[in-house]
Short mmCIF file of C-alpha atoms in Angstrom, two decimals:
data_model
loop_
_atom_site.label_atom_id
_atom_site.label_comp_id
_atom_site.label_asym_id
_atom_site.label_seq_id
_atom_site.Cartn_x
_atom_site.Cartn_y
_atom_site.Cartn_z
CA MET A 1 0.14 -0.07 0.13
CA ARG A 2 2.96 2.29 0.84
CA TRP A 3 3.99 2.11 -2.70
CA ILE A 4 0.45 2.91 -3.96
CA LYS A 5 0.27 5.66 -1.65
CA SER A 6 4.00 6.88 -2.92
CA ILE A 7 2.81 6.67 -6.61
CA LEU A 8 -0.22 8.73 -5.85
CA VAL A 9 1.73 11.77 -4.52
CA VAL A 10 4.20 12.04 -7.27
CA LEU A 11 1.30 11.94 -9.82
CA LEU A 12 -0.82 14.74 -7.61
CA LEU A 13 2.85 16.65 -7.36
CA ALA A 14 3.53 16.35 -11.33
CA PHE A 15 -0.19 17.28 -12.34
CA ALA A 16 0.09 20.79 -9.62
CA ILE A 17 3.42 21.27 -11.49
CA PHE A 18 2.08 20.86 -15.16
CA TYR A 19 -1.16 22.75 -14.01
CA PHE A 20 1.03 25.87 -12.79
CA LEU A 21 3.31 26.30 -16.11
CA GLY A 22 0.24 25.87 -18.04
CA LYS A 23 -1.63 28.72 -16.35
CA HIS A 24 1.27 30.75 -16.59
CA GLU A 25 2.55 30.01 -20.00
CA MET A 26 3.42 33.40 -21.75
CA SER A 27 2.80 33.60 -25.34
CA PRO A 28 6.08 35.72 -27.47
CA LYS A 29 4.23 38.99 -27.47
CA GLU A 30 3.63 38.84 -24.08
CA ALA A 31 7.45 37.58 -23.29
CA VAL A 32 8.77 40.43 -25.56
CA GLU A 33 6.50 43.01 -23.51
CA ASN A 34 7.27 41.43 -20.17
CA ILE A 35 10.92 42.00 -20.91
CA SER A 36 10.64 45.34 -22.24
CA HIS A 37 8.78 46.59 -19.02
CA LEU A 38 11.63 45.48 -16.92
CA PHE A 39 14.10 47.16 -19.27
CA VAL A 40 12.20 50.76 -19.13
CA GLU A 41 11.87 50.42 -15.42
CA LYS A 42 16.01 49.73 -14.98
CA LYS A 43 16.45 52.88 -17.58
CA THR A 44 14.06 54.92 -14.80
CA GLU A 45 16.01 53.67 -12.27
CA ILE A 46 19.42 54.52 -13.82
CA LYS A 47 18.12 58.08 -14.94
CA GLN A 48 16.80 58.85 -11.28
CA LYS A 49 19.99 58.47 -9.71
CA GLN A 50 21.80 60.40 -12.44
CA LEU A 51 19.40 63.04 -12.99
CA PRO A 52 16.99 63.36 -10.24
CA GLU A 53 13.96 65.16 -11.17
CA LYS A 54 13.78 68.08 -9.00
CA LYS A 55 17.63 68.68 -9.22
CA LEU A 56 17.96 72.71 -7.98
CA LEU A 57 20.41 74.85 -8.82
CA ASN A 58 23.76 74.02 -7.27
CA SER A 59 24.04 76.51 -4.46
CA ARG A 60 27.71 77.09 -5.34
CA TYR A 61 26.40 79.10 -8.25
CA THR A 62 25.47 82.16 -6.92
CA GLY A 63 25.97 84.47 -9.57
CA ASP A 64 23.05 86.60 -10.10
CA LEU A 65 22.86 85.98 -13.94
CA TYR A 66 21.85 82.23 -13.09
CA HIS A 67 19.10 83.08 -10.80
CA TRP A 68 17.24 85.29 -13.45
CA ILE A 69 16.44 82.25 -15.62
CA GLY A 70 12.46 81.68 -15.17
CA LYS A 71 11.54 84.76 -13.52
CA LYS A 72 9.18 87.47 -14.79
CA PRO A 73 10.75 90.13 -16.89
CA LYS A 74 8.72 92.85 -14.31
CA GLU A 75 11.51 91.83 -11.88
CA LEU A 76 14.11 92.68 -14.04
CA GLN A 77 12.97 95.86 -14.64
CA LYS A 78 12.00 96.58 -11.00
CA LYS A 79 15.63 95.85 -10.24
CA PHE A 80 17.37 97.11 -12.95
CA GLY A 81 14.81 99.87 -14.68
CA ALA A 82 13.78 100.04 -17.98
CA PRO A 83 16.00 98.08 -20.58
CA ALA A 84 18.33 100.57 -22.87
CA ARG A 85 16.21 98.68 -25.48
CA LYS A 86 14.30 95.38 -26.76
CA ASP A 87 15.82 93.38 -29.94
CA VAL A 88 13.98 90.90 -31.22
CA SER A 89 15.23 87.57 -31.87
CA ALA A 90 15.77 84.98 -34.56
CA TYR A 91 14.61 82.08 -32.19
CA GLY A 92 11.22 83.65 -30.79
CA TYR A 93 12.72 85.47 -27.90
CA THR A 94 13.27 89.22 -27.45
CA TRP A 95 16.97 90.75 -26.13
CA TRP A 96 15.69 92.93 -23.21
CA VAL A 97 19.47 94.71 -23.61
CA TYR A 98 20.75 96.40 -20.74
CA THR A 99 24.77 98.39 -21.21
CA ASP A 100 26.44 101.49 -20.51
CA ARG A 101 28.32 100.97 -23.63
CA LYS A 102 31.98 101.23 -21.91
CA GLN A 103 32.10 98.61 -19.13
CA GLN A 104 29.37 96.40 -18.99
CA TYR A 105 27.03 94.73 -21.50
CA ILE A 106 24.26 92.27 -20.51
CA GLN A 107 21.05 91.18 -22.33
CA PHE A 108 18.49 88.88 -21.17
CA GLY A 109 16.16 86.42 -23.42
CA VAL A 110 12.54 87.11 -22.93
CA GLU A 111 9.76 84.41 -23.69
CA ASP A 112 6.17 84.07 -23.15
CA ASP A 113 6.83 86.29 -20.01
CA LYS A 114 9.95 84.55 -18.81
CA ILE A 115 13.62 84.90 -18.99
CA THR A 116 15.07 81.84 -20.68
CA SER A 117 18.55 83.36 -20.99
CA ALA A 118 21.56 85.69 -20.51
CA PHE A 119 24.58 86.96 -21.99
CA ALA A 120 26.79 89.32 -20.46
CA LEU A 121 30.69 90.65 -20.83
CA GLY A 122 32.34 93.50 -19.27
CA LYS A 123 33.70 94.33 -15.69
CA GLY A 124 32.31 93.59 -12.43
CA ILE A 125 29.84 90.75 -13.46
CA SER A 126 28.39 88.20 -11.18
CA ALA A 127 28.98 84.76 -11.99
CA GLU A 128 30.27 83.18 -9.41
CA PRO A 129 31.72 80.48 -8.77
CA VAL A 130 33.65 82.16 -12.12
CA GLU A 131 34.22 85.63 -13.09
CA ILE A 132 35.29 87.64 -16.27
CA GLY A 133 38.94 87.65 -16.90
CA GLU A 134 40.03 84.57 -14.75
CA SER A 135 42.19 81.97 -16.38
CA TYR A 136 40.75 78.80 -18.14
CA LYS A 137 42.03 76.50 -15.88
CA LYS A 138 40.89 78.20 -12.68
CA ALA A 139 37.03 77.96 -14.56
CA LYS A 140 37.91 74.41 -15.63
CA ASP A 141 38.63 73.46 -12.35
CA SER A 142 35.58 75.17 -10.66
CA LEU A 143 33.14 73.97 -13.38
CA SER A 144 34.92 70.44 -14.56
CA PHE A 145 34.02 70.88 -18.34
CA THR A 146 32.87 67.64 -20.51
CA ASN A 147 32.90 67.31 -24.34
CA GLU A 148 29.46 65.72 -23.64
CA VAL A 149 26.61 67.44 -21.94
CA THR A 150 23.05 66.16 -22.54
CA TYR A 151 19.48 67.61 -22.02
CA GLU A 152 16.49 65.60 -21.43
CA LYS A 153 12.77 66.53 -22.10
CA GLY A 154 10.22 63.99 -21.55
CA ILE A 155 10.74 61.18 -23.71
CA SER A 156 13.04 62.90 -25.89
CA SER A 157 16.85 63.16 -25.14
CA TYR A 158 19.28 65.52 -26.79
CA GLN A 159 23.42 65.29 -26.33
CA PHE A 160 25.76 68.28 -27.17
CA LEU A 161 28.92 66.97 -28.61
CA LEU A 162 31.79 69.19 -27.86
CA SER A 163 34.83 69.45 -30.18
CA LYS A 164 38.51 70.47 -29.11
CA GLU A 165 37.75 73.57 -30.46
CA ASP A 166 34.54 74.30 -28.69
CA MET A 167 36.25 72.90 -25.88
CA LYS A 168 38.76 75.35 -25.70
CA ALA A 169 36.68 78.37 -26.61
CA ARG A 170 33.39 77.72 -25.81
CA PRO A 171 32.97 74.95 -23.36
CA LEU A 172 28.91 73.85 -22.12
CA VAL A 173 28.19 73.18 -18.20
CA LYS A 174 25.17 71.84 -17.04
CA LEU A 175 24.08 73.80 -13.69
CA SER A 176 20.74 71.66 -13.13
CA ASP A 177 18.11 69.89 -15.17
CA ASN A 178 17.12 72.65 -17.20
CA ILE A 179 19.77 75.45 -16.99
CA TYR A 180 23.18 75.38 -18.87
CA MET A 181 26.39 77.85 -19.23
CA GLN A 182 28.40 78.83 -21.76
CA CYS A 183 31.87 80.09 -20.97
CA TYR A 184 33.32 82.27 -23.88
CA PHE A 185 37.07 82.42 -23.64
CA ASP A 186 39.44 84.54 -25.20
CA THR A 187 41.88 82.01 -26.77
CA PHE A 188 44.81 84.38 -27.03
CA THR A 189 44.87 85.04 -23.21
CA ASP A 190 43.32 81.76 -21.62
CA LYS A 191 40.87 84.20 -20.11
CA LEU A 192 37.20 83.96 -19.66
CA SER A 193 35.58 86.55 -21.73
CA ALA A 194 31.81 86.56 -21.59
CA VAL A 195 29.24 83.91 -20.19
CA ARG A 196 25.71 82.74 -21.51
CA VAL A 197 23.02 81.08 -18.94
CA ILE A 198 20.51 79.75 -21.17
CA ASP A 199 17.53 77.45 -20.43
CA GLY A 200 17.23 73.82 -22.38
CA ASP A 201 14.42 74.81 -24.50
CA THR A 202 16.44 77.96 -25.82
CA LEU A 203 19.82 75.89 -25.93
CA LEU A 204 18.16 73.52 -28.10
CA LYS A 205 16.60 76.12 -30.76
CA GLN A 206 20.32 77.29 -31.20
CA ARG A 207 22.29 74.34 -31.47
CA PRO A 208 25.44 75.76 -31.12
CA TYR A 209 27.07 72.14 -30.87
CA GLU A 210 27.15 69.12 -32.78
CA LEU A 211 23.81 67.43 -31.79
CA LYS A 212 22.85 63.67 -30.97
CA TYR A 213 19.38 63.30 -30.10
CA ARG A 214 16.21 60.88 -29.58
CA GLY A 215 13.16 61.83 -30.04
CA ARG A 216 11.87 64.96 -31.99
CA LEU A 217 13.25 68.55 -32.51
CA PRO A 218 11.95 71.99 -32.23
CA LYS A 219 10.90 73.78 -35.58
CA SER A 220 12.80 76.51 -36.70
CA GLU A 221 11.40 79.83 -36.59
CA GLU A 222 9.50 80.74 -39.69
CA LEU A 223 10.50 84.49 -40.08
CA THR A 224 8.80 86.90 -42.55
CA ASP A 225 10.92 89.59 -44.50
CA GLN A 226 10.04 92.59 -41.74
CA GLU A 227 10.62 90.04 -38.80
CA TRP A 228 13.99 89.72 -40.13
CA LYS A 229 14.65 92.92 -40.99
CA ASN A 230 13.86 93.78 -37.35
CA VAL A 231 16.08 91.00 -36.27
CA GLU A 232 18.79 92.09 -38.49
CA LYS A 233 18.63 95.64 -36.69
CA GLY A 234 19.39 94.47 -33.42
CA MET A 235 21.89 92.42 -33.85
CA GLU A 236 23.79 95.28 -35.77
CA LYS A 237 23.03 97.56 -32.86
CA GLN A 238 24.51 94.61 -30.36
CA ILE A 239 27.48 94.27 -32.26
CA PHE A 240 28.15 97.68 -32.38
CA ASP A 241 27.74 97.69 -28.36
CA MET A 242 29.91 94.80 -27.83
CA SER A 243 32.51 96.02 -29.98
CA ASN A 244 32.99 99.41 -27.68
CA VAL A 245 32.71 97.64 -24.17
CA LEU A 246 35.39 94.66 -25.81
CA ARG A 247 37.48 97.67 -26.71
CA ALA A 248 37.36 99.35 -23.37
CA TYR A 249 38.08 96.23 -21.75
CA TYR A 250 41.48 95.89 -23.52
CA GLY A 251 41.91 99.34 -23.46
CA LYS A 252 41.37 100.72 -26.66
CA PRO A 253 39.28 104.11 -27.76
CA SER A 254 35.40 103.59 -28.79
CA LEU A 255 34.26 103.72 -31.78
CA LYS A 256 31.61 106.13 -33.43
CA TRP A 257 28.47 104.35 -35.38
CA ASP A 258 28.81 105.37 -39.00
CA GLU A 259 25.71 105.12 -41.13
CA LYS A 260 26.98 105.32 -44.56
CA VAL A 261 29.54 102.64 -43.56
CA HIS A 262 26.74 100.43 -42.23
CA ASP A 263 24.94 100.46 -45.93
CA VAL A 264 28.36 99.44 -47.26
CA ALA A 265 28.48 96.45 -44.69
CA PHE A 266 24.93 95.20 -45.43
CA LEU A 267 25.11 95.41 -48.69
CA HIS A 268 28.20 92.98 -48.82
CA SER A 269 26.60 90.70 -45.90
CA LYS A 270 23.18 90.62 -48.26
CA ASP A 271 25.52 89.89 -51.36
CA MET A 272 27.03 86.90 -49.82
CA ALA A 273 23.98 85.16 -48.35
CA GLU A 274 21.80 85.74 -51.61
CA ASN A 275 24.74 84.52 -53.82
CA HIS A 276 26.15 81.72 -51.23
CA TYR A 277 29.67 82.93 -50.85
CA PHE A 278 31.88 83.68 -47.79
CA SER A 279 34.39 86.07 -48.94
CA HIS A 280 36.06 89.86 -48.59
CA TYR A 281 35.64 90.15 -52.34
CA GLY A 282 32.53 89.85 -54.27
CA GLN A 283 32.03 87.64 -56.89
CA ASP A 284 32.96 90.73 -59.45
CA GLY A 285 36.40 91.03 -57.84
CA THR A 286 35.59 93.91 -55.81
CA GLY A 287 36.64 94.61 -52.22
CA LEU A 288 36.38 96.84 -49.34
CA LYS A 289 38.02 99.89 -51.35
CA GLU A 290 35.64 99.66 -54.30
CA ARG A 291 32.61 99.42 -51.88
CA LEU A 292 33.67 102.06 -50.07
CA ALA A 293 34.24 104.31 -53.02
CA ALA A 294 31.05 103.33 -54.43
CA LYS A 295 29.15 105.32 -51.20
CA LYS A 296 31.61 108.08 -51.62
CA VAL A 297 33.24 107.35 -48.14
CA TYR A 298 36.64 108.95 -47.31
CA TYR A 299 39.21 107.46 -44.64
CA PHE A 300 42.90 107.26 -43.73
CA ALA A 301 42.82 103.18 -43.31
CA ALA A 302 39.86 100.52 -43.38
CA GLY A 303 39.47 97.18 -42.31
CA GLU A 304 36.65 94.72 -42.39
CA ASN A 305 35.74 91.31 -40.21
CA ILE A 306 33.00 88.65 -42.04
CA ALA A 307 31.21 85.95 -40.13
CA ALA A 308 28.49 83.64 -40.99
CA GLN A 309 26.04 81.12 -39.78
CA TYR A 310 26.57 81.85 -36.20
CA PRO A 311 23.50 81.97 -34.24
CA ASP A 312 23.66 85.22 -33.00
CA ALA A 313 25.27 88.37 -32.16
CA PRO A 314 27.25 87.37 -29.62
CA ALA A 315 28.52 84.04 -31.10
CA ALA A 316 29.83 85.96 -33.73
CA MET A 317 31.37 88.33 -31.87
CA GLN A 318 33.31 85.38 -29.71
CA GLY A 319 34.11 84.25 -32.85
CA TRP A 320 36.05 87.28 -34.25
CA LEU A 321 37.80 88.07 -30.67
CA ASN A 322 39.57 84.60 -31.33
CA SER A 323 40.60 84.67 -34.72
CA LYS A 324 43.70 86.69 -35.17
CA GLY A 325 42.86 88.96 -38.48
CA HIS A 326 39.73 89.84 -37.25
CA ARG A 327 41.08 90.32 -33.43
CA GLU A 328 43.48 92.78 -34.93
CA ALA A 329 40.81 94.74 -36.63
CA LEU A 330 38.41 94.49 -33.47
CA LEU A 331 41.07 96.05 -31.10
CA ASN A 332 42.53 98.31 -33.53
CA LYS A 333 43.31 101.48 -31.72
CA ASP A 334 43.77 103.73 -34.76
CA TYR A 335 40.06 102.70 -35.93
CA THR A 336 37.57 105.63 -34.92
CA ASN A 337 34.15 104.43 -36.79
CA LEU A 338 32.22 101.52 -37.36
CA GLY A 339 29.41 100.58 -39.57
CA VAL A 340 27.91 97.11 -38.72
CA GLY A 341 25.64 95.33 -41.82
CA VAL A 342 23.67 91.95 -40.76
CA TYR A 343 21.81 90.15 -43.22
CA LYS A 344 20.21 86.88 -41.66
CA PHE A 345 23.27 84.96 -40.18
CA TYR A 346 25.75 86.89 -42.25
CA TYR A 347 27.29 89.19 -40.24
CA THR A 348 29.91 92.41 -41.72
CA GLN A 349 31.91 94.66 -39.31
CA ASN A 350 33.51 98.08 -41.30
CA PHE A 351 36.30 99.94 -39.54
CA LEU A 352 37.56 103.05 -40.79
CA ALA A 353 40.26 105.55 -39.41
CA LYS A 354 38.84 108.92 -39.85
CA PRO A 355 39.89 112.36 -39.57
CA MET A 356 38.59 113.89 -36.07
#
């Protein structure tokens, strides 16, 4: 009888096992869904450890610029008063420009009643733990530059890839989940020359670095001809003001705005853009000398800087500062007048030495 009982126990156990497995057998589709679910959960765990959802700005970033991002422009006006002017941009926000045209230049990007970015150069800019004029090495030790910087928004992920040149001249630092800083360096002195603090969405609109992404890119702004004219006028004034602040910083005399020379510069920028070339010489072989003569502009000496495809005026200015020939023109102590012409993303500066 014992052996019969043993057989019955074994049969019951076998039936129970087969019943359980049969009831919980997964189809191939269910198996894939189950594995995918586990994979997503694991990814989320890693993401939460690396990038806490509500991570705040690190307490060591105490400079005034950082803490304006996300605030309302009325708070800006309450502290600093009305801006010198408001310049529209090519990216949907408006620049509120504050400058004494000598020692400091600051502009704040405002969109949908919120401050989304700030750019500053000159003396006395509060950007702790770094400051304008400090060495690359000191800034790097404080901020830890890396050549890959991420921005995540919902299910989309964006990775800015910095080249060796980017790392030397304009490294990007992630300050929080949604606040970044571009550090612009004078590569001739290896010192910090300007800073830009910017939120993730605005940085993505400009795309100043090589980009690798998963998800969707925001659509580029479609501007009318009149809107472009307004953007161009704003960038021309920005470049003029920044040129004088930079010249003062390096101990050079300020320049006067020259409307005739502006016309010459603008026509060259427009010609380059419309005819798809980039040169100091037009397609007919004429150069700055001929262009000035055609407008009856008289001078002792002249120089020209050109740039193309920079996302905005501050970026173009930093590009000129870090190019030997362009830098020499920008900081030439003998020049007295300046005309700036911008057409879309083509930029021209014409410098003149005129009799006083």
